[in-house]
CSV table of C-alpha atoms in Angstrom, one decimal:
chain,number,residue,atom,x,y,z
A,24,MET,CA,0.0,0.0,0.0
A,25,LYS,CA,2.8,2.4,0.9
A,26,ARG,CA,4.4,1.7,-2.5
A,27,VAL,CA,1.1,2.6,-4.2
A,28,ASN,CA,1.0,5.8,-2.2
A,29,VAL,CA,4.5,6.7,-3.3
A,30,LEU,CA,3.6,6.1,-7.0
A,31,LEU,CA,0.4,8.1,-6.7
A,32,THR,CA,2.2,11.0,-5.0
A,33,THR,CA,5.0,10.9,-7.6
A,34,THR,CA,2.4,11.3,-10.3
A,35,ALA,CA,0.8,14.2,-8.6
A,36,ALA,CA,4.1,15.9,-7.9
A,37,THR,CA,5.2,15.4,-11.5
A,38,GLN,CA,2.0,17.1,-12.7
A,39,ALA,CA,2.5,20.0,-10.4
A,40,LEU,CA,6.2,20.5,-11.2
A,41,HIS,CA,5.5,20.5,-15.0
A,42,SER,CA,2.7,23.0,-14.7
A,43,HIS,CA,3.5,26.6,-15.4
A,44,SER,CA,0.7,27.6,-13.1
A,45,TYR,CA,1.5,25.7,-9.9
A,46,ASP,CA,0.4,26.9,-6.5
A,47,SER,CA,3.7,28.2,-5.0
A,48,SER,CA,2.4,28.1,-1.4
A,49,LEU,CA,1.4,24.5,-1.8
A,50,LEU,CA,4.7,23.5,-3.4
A,51,GLU,CA,6.6,25.3,-0.6
A,52,ARG,CA,5.0,23.0,1.9
A,53,LEU,CA,5.6,19.9,-0.2
A,54,LEU,CA,9.2,20.8,-1.0
A,55,PHE,CA,10.7,22.1,2.2
A,56,ARG,CA,12.0,18.8,3.6
A,57,VAL,CA,13.5,17.7,0.3
A,58,ALA,CA,14.9,21.2,-0.7
A,59,LYS,CA,17.1,21.3,2.4
A,60,ARG,CA,19.3,18.7,0.6
A,61,TRP,CA,20.5,21.3,-1.9
A,62,VAL,CA,19.8,24.6,-0.1
A,63,ALA,CA,22.0,25.6,2.8
A,64,GLY,CA,19.3,27.5,4.6
A,65,TYR,CA,17.8,31.0,4.8
A,66,SER,CA,20.8,33.0,6.0
A,67,ALA,CA,24.4,33.9,4.9
A,68,ASP,CA,25.7,32.3,8.1
A,69,GLU,CA,24.1,29.0,7.2
A,70,ALA,CA,25.7,29.3,3.7
A,71,ILE,CA,29.1,30.0,5.3
A,72,ASN,CA,28.8,27.0,7.5
A,73,ALA,CA,28.0,24.8,4.5
A,74,ALA,CA,31.0,26.4,2.6
A,75,LEU,CA,33.4,25.6,5.5
A,76,ASP,CA,32.1,22.0,5.5
A,77,ALA,CA,32.8,21.8,1.7
A,78,ASN,CA,36.3,23.1,2.4
A,79,ARG,CA,36.8,20.4,5.1
A,80,ARG,CA,35.8,17.8,2.5
A,81,GLY,CA,38.5,19.1,0.1
A,82,MET,CA,36.3,21.3,-2.1
A,83,SER,CA,36.0,25.0,-2.8
A,84,ALA,CA,32.6,26.7,-2.4
A,85,ILE,CA,30.5,28.8,-4.8
A,86,LEU,CA,27.9,30.7,-2.8
A,87,ASN,CA,24.7,31.9,-4.3
A,88,PHE,CA,22.0,34.2,-2.8
A,89,LEU,CA,18.9,32.8,-4.3
A,90,GLY,CA,16.7,35.1,-6.4
A,91,GLU,CA,15.7,35.7,-10.0
A,92,ASP,CA,13.3,37.7,-12.3
A,93,VAL,CA,13.5,40.6,-9.9
A,94,VAL,CA,11.7,43.7,-11.2
A,95,ASP,CA,11.6,45.8,-8.1
A,96,LYS,CA,14.7,48.1,-8.0
A,97,ALA,CA,14.7,48.1,-4.2
A,98,GLN,CA,15.0,44.3,-4.2
A,99,VAL,CA,17.8,44.5,-6.8
A,100,GLY,CA,19.7,46.9,-4.5
A,101,LEU,CA,19.1,44.5,-1.6
A,102,ALA,CA,20.6,41.6,-3.6
A,103,VAL,CA,23.7,43.7,-4.5
A,104,ARG,CA,24.2,44.6,-0.8
A,105,GLU,CA,23.8,41.0,0.2
A,106,TYR,CA,26.5,39.9,-2.2
A,107,LEU,CA,28.9,42.6,-1.2
A,108,SER,CA,28.4,41.6,2.5
A,109,LEU,CA,28.7,37.9,1.6
A,110,MET,CA,32.0,38.5,0.0
A,111,ASP,CA,33.3,40.2,3.1
A,112,LEU,CA,31.9,37.4,5.3
A,113,THR,CA,33.5,34.8,3.1
A,114,LYS,CA,36.9,36.5,3.5
A,115,ALA,CA,36.5,37.1,7.3
A,116,LYS,CA,35.5,33.4,7.9
A,117,GLY,CA,38.4,32.1,5.9
A,118,VAL,CA,36.2,30.3,3.3
A,119,ARG,CA,38.0,29.0,0.2
A,120,GLY,CA,35.5,30.0,-2.4
A,121,CYS,CA,33.6,32.8,-4.3
A,122,VAL,CA,30.1,33.9,-5.2
A,123,SER,CA,27.9,33.4,-8.3
A,124,ALA,CA,24.9,35.7,-9.2
A,125,LYS,CA,22.1,35.7,-11.6
A,126,PRO,CA,21.6,38.6,-14.0
A,127,THR,CA,17.9,39.0,-13.5
A,128,GLN,CA,18.5,39.1,-9.7
A,129,LEU,CA,20.8,42.1,-10.3
A,130,GLY,CA,18.3,44.0,-12.6
A,131,LEU,CA,18.6,42.6,-16.1
A,132,ALA,CA,14.8,42.2,-16.4
A,133,VAL,CA,14.5,45.9,-15.5
A,134,ASP,CA,17.4,47.8,-17.0
A,135,TYR,CA,20.5,46.5,-18.8
A,136,ASP,CA,22.8,49.3,-17.7
A,137,MET,CA,21.8,48.9,-14.1
A,138,CYS,CA,22.6,45.2,-14.3
A,139,LEU,CA,26.0,45.9,-15.9
A,140,GLN,CA,26.9,48.4,-13.2
A,141,ASN,CA,25.9,46.0,-10.5
A,142,PHE,CA,28.1,43.2,-11.8
A,143,ILE,CA,31.0,45.7,-12.2
A,144,ALA,CA,30.5,46.6,-8.5
A,145,LEU,CA,30.6,42.9,-7.5
A,146,ALA,CA,33.6,42.2,-9.7
A,147,LYS,CA,35.5,45.2,-8.2
A,148,LYS,CA,34.8,43.9,-4.7
A,149,ALA,CA,35.8,40.4,-5.7
A,150,GLU,CA,39.1,41.7,-7.1
A,151,GLU,CA,39.8,43.7,-3.9
A,152,LEU,CA,39.3,40.5,-1.8
A,153,GLY,CA,41.2,38.3,-4.2
A,154,GLN,CA,38.1,36.3,-5.1
A,155,PHE,CA,36.5,35.0,-8.3
A,156,LEU,CA,33.1,36.0,-9.6
A,157,TRP,CA,30.8,33.8,-11.6
A,158,ILE,CA,27.8,35.0,-13.6
A,159,ASP,CA,25.0,32.4,-13.8
A,160,MET,CA,23.0,31.8,-17.0
A,161,GLU,CA,19.2,31.9,-17.1
A,162,SER,CA,16.6,31.3,-19.8
A,163,ALA,CA,17.4,31.8,-23.5
A,164,LYS,CA,15.8,35.3,-23.7
A,165,PHE,CA,18.6,36.6,-21.5
A,166,THR,CA,21.5,34.8,-23.0
A,167,GLU,CA,22.7,37.5,-25.4
A,168,ASP,CA,22.6,40.3,-22.8
A,169,THR,CA,24.2,38.1,-20.2
A,170,ILE,CA,27.2,37.3,-22.5
A,171,THR,CA,27.5,41.0,-23.5
A,172,ILE,CA,27.5,42.0,-19.8
A,173,TYR,CA,30.1,39.4,-19.0
A,174,LEU,CA,32.4,40.5,-21.8
A,175,GLU,CA,32.1,44.1,-20.6
A,176,VAL,CA,33.0,43.1,-17.1
A,177,LEU,CA,35.8,41.0,-18.3
A,178,LYS,CA,37.6,44.0,-19.9
A,179,GLU,CA,38.5,45.3,-16.4
A,180,TYR,CA,38.1,42.2,-14.2
A,181,PRO,CA,39.7,39.0,-15.5
A,182,MET,CA,38.8,36.9,-12.4
A,183,THR,CA,35.3,36.4,-13.7
A,184,GLY,CA,33.5,33.7,-15.6
A,185,VAL,CA,30.1,33.0,-17.1
A,186,ALA,CA,27.9,29.8,-17.3
A,187,ILE,CA,27.1,28.5,-20.8
A,188,GLN,CA,24.4,25.9,-21.4
A,189,ALA,CA,25.1,22.9,-23.6
A,190,TYR,CA,21.5,22.4,-24.6
A,191,LEU,CA,21.4,25.7,-26.4
A,192,ARG,CA,22.2,25.5,-30.1
A,193,ARG,CA,24.1,28.8,-30.1
A,194,SER,CA,26.5,27.8,-27.4
A,195,GLY,CA,29.3,26.6,-29.6
A,196,ALA,CA,29.6,30.0,-31.3
A,197,ASP,CA,29.3,31.7,-27.9
A,198,ILE,CA,32.1,29.7,-26.4
A,199,LEU,CA,34.4,30.5,-29.4
A,200,HIS,CA,33.6,34.2,-28.9
A,201,ILE,CA,34.3,34.0,-25.2
A,202,ILE,CA,37.6,32.1,-25.7
A,203,GLU,CA,38.7,34.8,-28.2
A,204,HIS,CA,38.3,37.4,-25.5
A,205,GLY,CA,40.1,35.4,-22.8
A,206,GLY,CA,37.0,34.6,-20.9
A,207,LYS,CA,36.2,31.7,-18.6
A,208,VAL,CA,33.3,29.3,-19.0
A,209,ARG,CA,31.3,27.1,-16.6
A,210,LEU,CA,29.7,24.5,-18.9
A,211,VAL,CA,26.3,23.3,-17.7
A,212,LYS,CA,23.7,21.2,-19.4
A,213,GLY,CA,20.8,23.7,-18.8
A,214,ALA,CA,17.7,23.5,-16.7
A,215,TYR,CA,15.2,25.8,-18.3
A,216,HIS,CA,12.4,24.8,-20.7
A,217,GLU,CA,13.2,26.2,-24.1
A,218,PRO,CA,11.6,25.7,-27.6
A,219,GLU,CA,13.3,23.4,-30.1
A,220,GLU,CA,14.3,26.3,-32.3
A,221,HIS,CA,16.7,27.4,-29.5
A,222,ALA,CA,17.6,24.2,-27.7
A,223,PHE,CA,18.3,20.5,-28.3
A,224,THR,CA,15.5,18.5,-26.9
A,225,THR,CA,16.8,15.0,-26.4
A,226,GLU,CA,19.2,13.7,-23.9
A,227,GLU,CA,21.5,12.3,-26.6
A,228,GLU,CA,21.7,15.6,-28.4
A,229,VAL,CA,22.5,17.5,-25.2
A,230,ASP,CA,25.1,15.1,-24.1
A,231,GLY,CA,26.7,15.0,-27.5
A,232,ASN,CA,26.9,18.8,-27.6
A,233,TYR,CA,28.3,18.8,-24.1
A,234,SER,CA,31.1,16.5,-25.2
A,235,HIS,CA,31.8,18.7,-28.3
A,236,LEU,CA,31.9,21.9,-26.2
A,237,LEU,CA,34.2,20.2,-23.6
A,238,LYS,CA,36.8,19.6,-26.3
A,239,MET,CA,36.4,23.2,-27.5
A,240,LEU,CA,37.1,24.5,-24.0
A,241,ALA,CA,40.0,22.1,-23.4
A,242,ASP,CA,41.6,23.2,-26.7
A,243,GLY,CA,40.9,26.8,-26.0
A,244,GLY,CA,43.4,27.0,-23.2
A,245,ASN,CA,41.4,29.3,-20.9
A,246,PHE,CA,40.2,28.2,-17.5
A,247,PHE,CA,36.9,26.4,-17.5
A,248,ALA,CA,34.6,24.5,-15.2
A,249,VAL,CA,32.9,21.2,-15.9
A,250,ALA,CA,29.6,21.6,-14.2
A,251,THR,CA,27.6,18.4,-14.5
A,252,HIS,CA,26.6,15.4,-12.4
A,253,ASP,CA,26.6,13.0,-15.3
A,254,GLY,CA,29.3,10.4,-14.5
A,255,ARG,CA,30.0,9.6,-18.1
A,256,LEU,CA,30.7,13.2,-19.0
A,257,VAL,CA,32.7,13.8,-15.8
A,258,ASP,CA,34.9,10.8,-16.8
A,259,GLU,CA,35.2,12.1,-20.3
A,260,ALA,CA,36.3,15.5,-18.9
A,261,ALA,CA,38.8,13.9,-16.5
A,262,ASN,CA,40.3,11.8,-19.4
A,263,LEU,CA,41.0,15.0,-21.3
A,264,GLN,CA,43.7,15.6,-18.7
A,265,ALA,CA,43.2,19.4,-19.0
A,266,ASN,CA,45.1,21.3,-16.4
A,267,ASN,CA,43.0,24.4,-16.9
A,268,CYS,CA,39.7,23.2,-15.5
A,269,GLU,CA,37.8,22.3,-12.3
A,270,PHE,CA,34.7,20.3,-11.6
A,271,GLN,CA,31.6,22.0,-10.1
A,272,MET,CA,28.6,20.3,-8.7
A,273,LEU,CA,25.5,21.4,-6.7
A,274,MET,CA,25.2,21.0,-3.0
A,275,GLY,CA,23.4,17.7,-2.0
A,276,ILE,CA,23.8,16.0,-5.4
A,277,ARG,CA,26.3,13.2,-6.3
A,278,ASP,CA,28.4,13.6,-3.1
A,279,GLU,CA,30.0,10.3,-3.8
A,280,LEU,CA,31.2,11.5,-7.2
A,281,LYS,CA,32.6,14.7,-5.6
A,282,SER,CA,34.6,12.6,-3.1
A,283,GLN,CA,36.0,10.4,-5.9
A,284,LEU,CA,37.2,13.4,-7.8
A,285,VAL,CA,38.8,14.9,-4.7
A,286,SER,CA,40.5,11.6,-3.9
A,287,ARG,CA,42.0,11.7,-7.4
A,288,GLY,CA,43.5,15.1,-6.7
A,289,LEU,CA,41.2,16.9,-9.1
A,290,PRO,CA,39.8,20.4,-8.2
A,291,VAL,CA,36.2,20.4,-7.2
A,292,SER,CA,33.8,23.2,-6.2
A,293,GLU,CA,30.4,22.8,-4.6
A,294,TYR,CA,27.7,25.3,-5.5
A,295,ILE,CA,25.9,26.3,-2.3
A,296,PRO,CA,22.7,28.4,-2.6
A,297,TYR,CA,20.8,30.0,0.3
A,298,GLY,CA,18.0,32.4,1.0
A,299,SER,CA,14.2,32.6,1.1
A,300,GLN,CA,13.7,32.4,-2.7
A,301,TRP,CA,14.5,28.7,-2.9
A,302,LEU,CA,11.4,27.5,-4.6
A,303,PRO,CA,12.2,28.1,-8.3
A,304,TYR,CA,15.7,26.7,-7.8
A,305,SER,CA,14.3,23.6,-6.1
A,306,VAL,CA,11.7,23.0,-8.7
A,307,ARG,CA,14.4,22.9,-11.4
A,308,ARG,CA,16.5,20.4,-9.3
A,309,ILE,CA,13.5,18.1,-9.0
A,310,ARG,CA,12.6,18.3,-12.7
A,311,GLU,CA,16.2,17.4,-13.6
A,312,ARG,CA,16.4,14.0,-11.9
A,313,LYS,CA,13.7,11.3,-11.4
A,314,ARG,CA,15.5,10.4,-8.2
A,315,ASN,CA,14.8,13.8,-6.7
A,316,LEU,CA,11.1,13.5,-7.6
A,317,LEU,CA,11.0,10.1,-5.8
A,318,LEU,CA,12.6,11.7,-2.7
A,319,LEU,CA,9.8,14.3,-2.7
A,320,ALA,CA,7.1,11.6,-3.1
A,321,ARG,CA,8.5,9.5,-0.2
A,322,SER,CA,8.8,12.6,2.0
A,323,LEU,CA,5.1,13.4,1.3
A,324,VAL,CA,4.0,9.8,2.1
A,325,GLN,CA,6.1,9.8,5.4
A,326,SER,CA,4.5,13.1,6.4
């Protein structure tokens, strides 16, 4: 009977997660237990503790204050101040790591120039503290502006990088352009729903393009990050024996694979998000892997 309940709950959860009109208050109640696996908590202090734990396990940390699609300028300003404070706290606590921010959290959905100036402010702060700064990638409608912002920031602040999504058809050309400018890329598969005209739609196509882009990055000579939990692609990247890359994985996912890479002496960073705006991030994590959906269903049955 319990197995039937899990299956029924899994079906209901799947329908909710794939609906674009889901009840966010309902999902918050359903997801809270499971989301704690890949979200450090609500506060910067909780994120710092998670980062120090990652350091103890042989990894660097990439801290992210959750938030996206912000259209209120006051909230944009709050996010900028949070990141500046987080950088100081990271330095003060001796964390080996850096921060990563989303463009729409820093104003891209409101004003391009405001977003650019906000990233310049973060990059300047990171440089002063001897830290790196990553720019996350979001849905395809923001790709062009995000890359343009990154290349503008890169002109003055070389210790910066941008995420590129392997499922987008344009990414090969984007990577070549970034390499030509001396930029640094975090290669991810991509977790947003995009139309076929913009994105590969099958797992085979996405994985094939990821492999192709990996070779481009390794040959390009610039630093890059292999950001996937796919064991086959991780092995493929490791076999390239590129000395200009690191592996990046999300908090709470494939911990055993992280440990294996660390034990082999390979550089690994753990992406550690925190904050009250954890719901959209958590929904994407559950959509990505059937195992995460099953965890959610089991949690619901147990409750």
